[in-house]
Amino acid sequence: MLVLLPPSEGKATSGRGAPLKLESLSLPGLSAAREAVLGELVELCAGDEEKAREVLGLSEGLRGEVAKNAELRTVGARPAGEIYTGVLYDALDLASLDAAAKKRAARSLLVFSGLWGAVRVTDKIPSYRCSMGVKLPGIGALGTHWRTPMATALPEAAGDGLVLDLRSSAYAAAWKPKGEVAGRTASVRVLHAPTRKVVSHFNKATKGRIVRSLLTAGIAPKDPAGLVEALRELGYEVEAQAPARAGQAWSLDVLVDEIH
């Protein structure tokens, strides 16, 4: 099972240990694309601060993020699972998982990123600010930049198992499963049951809880139908829509009344 996660806007501080080693990150097929984004981002943020802030879409209160990006090659790195924070990651709470569940997380979780493309939670990265919606002056739109290398790297990472897609739309633009891989992909929405609307907090927190439930129970469904069955056994209310034709992903709606 491969679980695709969005990153978080907020991030923990960088580590105090060794700096980033791009060659050590998972999915080596993304290395050249990573170096291109990292190089331009560092150069941009080491130059005109106002221009960098405009390109990155940062408010005045986030001005310090520019200086942080300028030092990405030299500051200490930490496991991505420690860097990403926020509602989804608080609910997932990787640090409190038992040893077996942590091993499952290391194998199955993949966090998408405007800067790194995608990383595993054990990959060591510095804290950064660069969303998938950014358009760098030289590279252009990052969503477009990542599509070509992702087209090869992601099917390889998916192997022959289930792909559970929990990404937001901006990050989903970087890779869309196709063909046989799409047929074993399930994208999930979380809806507030009384209103049938997506509510940000419900959506993020429940996605984190779903992943944690699967990891803790040691459940790795082989296909979307198996995922639906597993989630229902775990106590989730799920409505599933199988694809109309081959080469399309399943759509699952998880209905929640409130967050516990």
mmCIF file of C-alpha atoms in Angstrom:
data_model
loop_
_atom_site.group_PDB
_atom_site.id
_atom_site.type_symbol
_atom_site.label_atom_id
_atom_site.label_comp_id
_atom_site.label_asym_id
_atom_site.label_seq_id
_atom_site.Cartn_x
_atom_site.Cartn_y
_atom_site.Cartn_z
ATOM 1 C CA MET A 1 0.000 0.000 0.000
ATOM 2 C CA LEU A 2 1.236 3.473 -0.896
ATOM 3 C CA VAL A 3 -0.384 6.443 0.877
ATOM 4 C CA LEU A 4 -0.053 9.855 -0.801
ATOM 5 C CA LEU A 5 -0.197 12.768 1.645
ATOM 6 C CA PRO A 6 -0.144 16.535 1.228
ATOM 7 C CA PRO A 7 2.524 18.449 3.169
ATOM 8 C CA SER A 8 1.682 21.054 5.782
ATOM 9 C CA GLU A 9 2.075 24.811 5.461
ATOM 10 C CA GLY A 10 3.432 24.980 8.994
ATOM 11 C CA LYS A 11 6.626 23.074 9.701
ATOM 12 C CA ALA A 12 8.858 22.334 12.654
ATOM 13 C CA THR A 13 12.277 23.943 12.781
ATOM 14 C CA SER A 14 15.229 22.370 11.001
ATOM 15 C CA GLY A 15 17.533 20.040 12.887
ATOM 16 C CA ARG A 16 20.942 20.634 14.393
ATOM 17 C CA GLY A 17 22.625 17.675 12.764
ATOM 18 C CA ALA A 18 23.989 17.055 9.291
ATOM 19 C CA PRO A 19 22.619 19.171 6.439
ATOM 20 C CA LEU A 20 20.542 17.938 3.529
ATOM 21 C CA LYS A 21 21.966 15.222 1.285
ATOM 22 C CA LEU A 22 19.830 15.203 -1.840
ATOM 23 C CA GLU A 23 21.308 11.920 -3.007
ATOM 24 C CA SER A 24 20.057 10.195 0.155
ATOM 25 C CA LEU A 25 16.368 10.965 -0.453
ATOM 26 C CA SER A 26 13.970 8.267 -1.618
ATOM 27 C CA LEU A 27 12.760 8.159 -5.229
ATOM 28 C CA PRO A 28 16.157 8.914 -6.819
ATOM 29 C CA GLY A 29 14.446 9.441 -10.154
ATOM 30 C CA LEU A 30 13.379 12.840 -8.820
ATOM 31 C CA SER A 31 16.942 13.939 -7.962
ATOM 32 C CA ALA A 32 17.582 16.157 -10.981
ATOM 33 C CA ALA A 33 14.216 17.878 -10.644
ATOM 34 C CA ARG A 34 14.851 18.399 -6.920
ATOM 35 C CA GLU A 35 18.233 19.972 -7.570
ATOM 36 C CA ALA A 36 16.700 22.339 -10.115
ATOM 37 C CA VAL A 37 14.032 23.586 -7.695
ATOM 38 C CA LEU A 38 16.390 23.749 -4.729
ATOM 39 C CA GLY A 39 19.002 25.687 -6.695
ATOM 40 C CA GLU A 40 16.569 28.300 -7.961
ATOM 41 C CA LEU A 41 14.759 28.621 -4.634
ATOM 42 C CA VAL A 42 17.978 29.188 -2.668
ATOM 43 C CA GLU A 43 19.242 31.721 -5.220
ATOM 44 C CA LEU A 44 15.903 33.554 -5.259
ATOM 45 C CA CYS A 45 15.718 33.778 -1.475
ATOM 46 C CA ALA A 46 19.353 34.800 -1.084
ATOM 47 C CA GLY A 47 18.737 37.781 -3.390
ATOM 48 C CA ASP A 48 15.882 40.274 -3.434
ATOM 49 C CA GLU A 49 13.766 39.529 -0.366
ATOM 50 C CA GLU A 50 10.703 41.369 -1.643
ATOM 51 C CA LYS A 51 10.770 39.547 -4.964
ATOM 52 C CA ALA A 52 11.155 36.217 -3.202
ATOM 53 C CA ARG A 53 8.256 36.987 -0.891
ATOM 54 C CA GLU A 54 6.073 37.884 -3.881
ATOM 55 C CA VAL A 55 7.002 34.736 -5.816
ATOM 56 C CA LEU A 56 6.352 32.510 -2.807
ATOM 57 C CA GLY A 57 3.097 34.266 -1.921
ATOM 58 C CA LEU A 58 4.217 35.070 1.624
ATOM 59 C CA SER A 59 2.605 37.692 3.828
ATOM 60 C CA GLU A 60 4.597 40.299 5.712
ATOM 61 C CA GLY A 61 4.364 38.151 8.817
ATOM 62 C CA LEU A 62 6.110 35.282 7.012
ATOM 63 C CA ARG A 63 9.057 37.367 5.812
ATOM 64 C CA GLY A 64 11.422 35.208 7.878
ATOM 65 C CA GLU A 65 10.640 32.210 5.662
ATOM 66 C CA VAL A 66 12.683 33.801 2.873
ATOM 67 C CA ALA A 67 15.873 33.810 4.948
ATOM 68 C CA LYS A 68 15.149 30.233 6.018
ATOM 69 C CA ASN A 69 14.943 29.118 2.393
ATOM 70 C CA ALA A 70 18.246 30.820 1.590
ATOM 71 C CA GLU A 71 19.995 28.471 4.035
ATOM 72 C CA LEU A 72 18.439 25.191 2.901
ATOM 73 C CA ARG A 73 21.765 23.660 1.841
ATOM 74 C CA THR A 74 23.529 24.329 5.150
ATOM 75 C CA VAL A 75 21.032 23.949 8.019
ATOM 76 C CA GLY A 76 20.468 20.646 9.758
ATOM 77 C CA ALA A 77 17.945 18.163 8.391
ATOM 78 C CA ARG A 78 15.348 16.076 10.235
ATOM 79 C CA PRO A 79 13.074 13.200 9.181
ATOM 80 C CA ALA A 80 10.195 14.562 7.113
ATOM 81 C CA GLY A 81 7.766 12.952 9.551
ATOM 82 C CA GLU A 82 9.090 15.361 12.193
ATOM 83 C CA ILE A 83 9.189 18.412 9.909
ATOM 84 C CA TYR A 84 5.539 18.351 8.791
ATOM 85 C CA THR A 85 3.055 19.573 11.394
ATOM 86 C CA GLY A 86 -0.565 20.735 11.307
ATOM 87 C CA VAL A 87 -3.978 19.130 11.691
ATOM 88 C CA LEU A 88 -3.423 16.012 9.558
ATOM 89 C CA TYR A 89 -0.024 15.257 11.072
ATOM 90 C CA ASP A 90 -1.228 15.952 14.606
ATOM 91 C CA ALA A 91 -3.987 13.367 14.096
ATOM 92 C CA LEU A 92 -1.558 10.907 12.503
ATOM 93 C CA ASP A 93 0.903 11.415 15.413
ATOM 94 C CA LEU A 94 3.748 9.367 13.973
ATOM 95 C CA ALA A 95 5.915 9.744 17.069
ATOM 96 C CA SER A 96 3.471 7.799 19.259
ATOM 97 C CA LEU A 97 3.094 4.803 16.930
ATOM 98 C CA ASP A 98 4.534 1.503 18.113
ATOM 99 C CA ALA A 99 7.630 0.116 16.414
ATOM 100 C CA ALA A 100 5.740 -2.101 13.960
ATOM 101 C CA ALA A 101 3.430 0.724 12.887
ATOM 102 C CA LYS A 102 6.410 3.062 12.424
ATOM 103 C CA LYS A 103 7.985 0.537 10.065
ATOM 104 C CA ARG A 104 4.741 0.388 8.099
ATOM 105 C CA ALA A 105 4.680 4.200 7.934
ATOM 106 C CA ALA A 106 8.245 4.284 6.625
ATOM 107 C CA ARG A 107 7.320 1.863 3.852
ATOM 108 C CA SER A 108 3.957 3.239 2.841
ATOM 109 C CA LEU A 109 3.726 7.004 3.433
ATOM 110 C CA LEU A 110 4.778 9.462 0.741
ATOM 111 C CA VAL A 111 4.468 13.219 1.327
ATOM 112 C CA PHE A 112 4.166 15.428 -1.747
ATOM 113 C CA SER A 113 6.075 18.715 -1.839
ATOM 114 C CA GLY A 114 6.627 21.676 -4.120
ATOM 115 C CA LEU A 115 10.346 21.545 -3.320
ATOM 116 C CA TRP A 116 11.134 17.831 -3.055
ATOM 117 C CA GLY A 117 8.448 16.368 -5.325
ATOM 118 C CA ALA A 118 7.695 13.592 -2.852
ATOM 119 C CA VAL A 119 9.553 12.190 0.155
ATOM 120 C CA ARG A 120 9.124 9.356 2.607
ATOM 121 C CA VAL A 121 8.624 10.260 6.256
ATOM 122 C CA THR A 122 12.091 8.924 7.076
ATOM 123 C CA ASP A 123 13.863 11.119 4.504
ATOM 124 C CA LYS A 124 15.859 13.871 6.213
ATOM 125 C CA ILE A 125 15.008 17.364 4.992
ATOM 126 C CA PRO A 126 15.304 20.914 6.368
ATOM 127 C CA SER A 127 12.289 23.074 7.142
ATOM 128 C CA TYR A 128 11.273 25.105 4.082
ATOM 129 C CA ARG A 129 8.521 27.174 2.505
ATOM 130 C CA CYS A 130 7.561 26.424 -1.094
ATOM 131 C CA SER A 131 4.079 25.248 -2.033
ATOM 132 C CA MET A 132 3.158 23.333 -5.177
ATOM 133 C CA GLY A 133 1.271 26.411 -6.411
ATOM 134 C CA VAL A 134 4.473 28.481 -6.696
ATOM 135 C CA LYS A 135 5.749 29.617 -10.103
ATOM 136 C CA LEU A 136 9.505 30.120 -9.966
ATOM 137 C CA PRO A 137 10.861 32.658 -12.492
ATOM 138 C CA GLY A 138 13.093 30.125 -14.240
ATOM 139 C CA ILE A 139 11.341 26.792 -13.782
ATOM 140 C CA GLY A 140 7.766 28.018 -13.948
ATOM 141 C CA ALA A 141 4.808 26.290 -12.299
ATOM 142 C CA LEU A 142 6.030 23.581 -9.940
ATOM 143 C CA GLY A 143 3.012 21.369 -10.555
ATOM 144 C CA THR A 144 4.012 21.205 -14.211
ATOM 145 C CA HIS A 145 7.722 20.823 -13.399
ATOM 146 C CA TRP A 146 7.118 17.637 -11.429
ATOM 147 C CA ARG A 147 4.826 15.851 -13.875
ATOM 148 C CA THR A 148 7.493 14.353 -16.142
ATOM 149 C CA PRO A 149 9.778 12.840 -13.475
ATOM 150 C CA MET A 150 6.778 11.787 -11.402
ATOM 151 C CA ALA A 151 5.328 9.879 -14.360
ATOM 152 C CA THR A 152 8.137 7.344 -13.984
ATOM 153 C CA ALA A 153 9.014 7.526 -10.287
ATOM 154 C CA LEU A 154 5.533 7.208 -8.815
ATOM 155 C CA PRO A 155 4.341 4.063 -10.629
ATOM 156 C CA GLU A 156 7.605 2.432 -9.531
ATOM 157 C CA ALA A 157 6.963 3.469 -5.925
ATOM 158 C CA ALA A 158 3.374 2.214 -6.116
ATOM 159 C CA GLY A 159 4.452 -1.295 -7.061
ATOM 160 C CA ASP A 160 1.459 -3.605 -7.500
ATOM 161 C CA GLY A 161 -0.569 -2.593 -4.441
ATOM 162 C CA LEU A 162 -3.243 -0.120 -3.430
ATOM 163 C CA VAL A 163 -2.608 3.613 -3.829
ATOM 164 C CA LEU A 164 -4.512 5.620 -1.213
ATOM 165 C CA ASP A 165 -4.607 9.220 -2.427
ATOM 166 C CA LEU A 166 -5.218 11.769 0.346
ATOM 167 C CA ARG A 167 -3.623 14.755 -1.420
ATOM 168 C CA SER A 168 -5.205 18.164 -1.862
ATOM 169 C CA SER A 169 -5.916 19.298 -5.426
ATOM 170 C CA ALA A 170 -2.749 21.407 -5.782
ATOM 171 C CA TYR A 171 -0.536 18.403 -5.030
ATOM 172 C CA ALA A 172 -2.665 15.965 -6.994
ATOM 173 C CA ALA A 173 -1.808 18.052 -10.084
ATOM 174 C CA ALA A 174 1.824 16.891 -9.902
ATOM 175 C CA TRP A 175 0.941 13.248 -10.574
ATOM 176 C CA LYS A 176 -2.269 11.673 -11.764
ATOM 177 C CA PRO A 177 -2.340 7.854 -11.700
ATOM 178 C CA LYS A 178 -3.046 6.389 -15.109
ATOM 179 C CA GLY A 179 -3.923 3.051 -16.612
ATOM 180 C CA GLU A 180 -3.532 -0.003 -14.423
ATOM 181 C CA VAL A 181 -2.238 2.051 -11.464
ATOM 182 C CA ALA A 182 -5.351 4.250 -11.555
ATOM 183 C CA GLY A 183 -7.534 1.151 -11.317
ATOM 184 C CA ARG A 184 -6.085 0.358 -7.882
ATOM 185 C CA THR A 185 -6.080 3.968 -6.672
ATOM 186 C CA ALA A 186 -8.670 5.338 -4.262
ATOM 187 C CA SER A 187 -9.026 9.075 -3.687
ATOM 188 C CA VAL A 188 -10.748 10.080 -0.471
ATOM 189 C CA ARG A 189 -12.910 13.017 0.527
ATOM 190 C CA VAL A 190 -14.083 13.617 4.057
ATOM 191 C CA LEU A 191 -17.560 15.111 4.287
ATOM 192 C CA HIS A 192 -19.354 16.608 7.255
ATOM 193 C CA ALA A 193 -22.325 14.230 7.309
ATOM 194 C CA PRO A 194 -25.088 16.722 8.219
ATOM 195 C CA THR A 195 -24.133 19.158 5.438
ATOM 196 C CA ARG A 196 -22.414 16.863 2.925
ATOM 197 C CA LYS A 197 -19.691 19.508 2.560
ATOM 198 C CA VAL A 198 -15.932 19.310 2.835
ATOM 199 C CA VAL A 199 -14.815 21.191 5.940
ATOM 200 C CA SER A 200 -11.065 21.761 6.143
ATOM 201 C CA HIS A 201 -10.551 20.706 9.757
ATOM 202 C CA PHE A 202 -12.759 17.607 9.472
ATOM 203 C CA ASN A 203 -11.046 16.703 6.217
ATOM 204 C CA LYS A 204 -7.456 16.952 7.445
ATOM 205 C CA ALA A 205 -7.971 15.473 10.898
ATOM 206 C CA THR A 206 -9.988 12.520 9.641
ATOM 207 C CA LYS A 207 -7.437 11.725 6.945
ATOM 208 C CA GLY A 208 -4.755 11.631 9.619
ATOM 209 C CA ARG A 209 -6.920 9.365 11.768
ATOM 210 C CA ILE A 210 -7.620 7.041 8.827
ATOM 211 C CA VAL A 211 -3.924 6.560 8.113
ATOM 212 C CA ARG A 212 -3.149 6.042 11.778
ATOM 213 C CA SER A 213 -5.954 3.462 12.064
ATOM 214 C CA LEU A 214 -4.599 1.473 9.117
ATOM 215 C CA LEU A 215 -1.002 1.607 10.370
ATOM 216 C CA THR A 216 -1.927 0.673 13.938
ATOM 217 C CA ALA A 217 -4.124 -2.222 12.856
ATOM 218 C CA GLY A 218 -1.508 -3.477 10.412
ATOM 219 C CA ILE A 219 -4.030 -3.422 7.589
ATOM 220 C CA ALA A 220 -2.711 -3.009 4.037
ATOM 221 C CA PRO A 221 -5.570 -3.551 1.571
ATOM 222 C CA LYS A 222 -4.573 -4.770 -1.879
ATOM 223 C CA ASP A 223 -7.208 -2.815 -3.792
ATOM 224 C CA PRO A 224 -9.883 -0.109 -3.332
ATOM 225 C CA ALA A 225 -12.631 -2.631 -2.600
ATOM 226 C CA GLY A 226 -10.499 -4.071 0.178
ATOM 227 C CA LEU A 227 -9.909 -0.555 1.517
ATOM 228 C CA VAL A 228 -13.644 0.113 1.728
ATOM 229 C CA GLU A 229 -14.144 -3.102 3.673
ATOM 230 C CA ALA A 230 -11.212 -2.340 5.976
ATOM 231 C CA LEU A 231 -12.372 1.193 6.760
ATOM 232 C CA ARG A 232 -15.872 0.002 7.565
ATOM 233 C CA GLU A 233 -14.438 -2.649 9.898
ATOM 234 C CA LEU A 234 -12.447 0.131 11.594
ATOM 235 C CA GLY A 235 -15.673 2.026 12.239
ATOM 236 C CA TYR A 236 -15.720 4.576 9.426
ATOM 237 C CA GLU A 237 -18.846 5.360 7.430
ATOM 238 C CA VAL A 238 -17.782 5.049 3.792
ATOM 239 C CA GLU A 239 -19.588 5.578 0.508
ATOM 240 C CA ALA A 240 -17.707 4.199 -2.487
ATOM 241 C CA GLN A 241 -18.003 4.937 -6.169
ATOM 242 C CA ALA A 242 -16.276 2.444 -8.423
ATOM 243 C CA PRO A 243 -14.918 3.823 -11.714
ATOM 244 C CA ALA A 244 -17.177 3.752 -14.736
ATOM 245 C CA ARG A 245 -14.410 2.319 -16.888
ATOM 246 C CA ALA A 246 -10.909 0.910 -16.675
ATOM 247 C CA GLY A 247 -8.076 3.322 -16.067
ATOM 248 C CA GLN A 248 -9.959 5.489 -13.573
ATOM 249 C CA ALA A 249 -9.534 5.791 -9.809
ATOM 250 C CA TRP A 250 -12.138 4.916 -7.218
ATOM 251 C CA SER A 251 -13.753 7.756 -5.252
ATOM 252 C CA LEU A 252 -14.489 7.275 -1.565
ATOM 253 C CA ASP A 253 -16.448 9.605 0.713
ATOM 254 C CA VAL A 254 -15.883 9.218 4.437
ATOM 255 C CA LEU A 255 -18.745 10.775 6.429
ATOM 256 C CA VAL A 256 -18.126 12.257 9.863
ATOM 257 C CA ASP A 257 -20.360 14.046 12.363
ATOM 258 C CA GLU A 258 -17.587 15.447 14.532
ATOM 259 C CA ILE A 259 -13.935 15.031 15.410
ATOM 260 C CA HIS A 260 -13.284 13.170 18.636
#
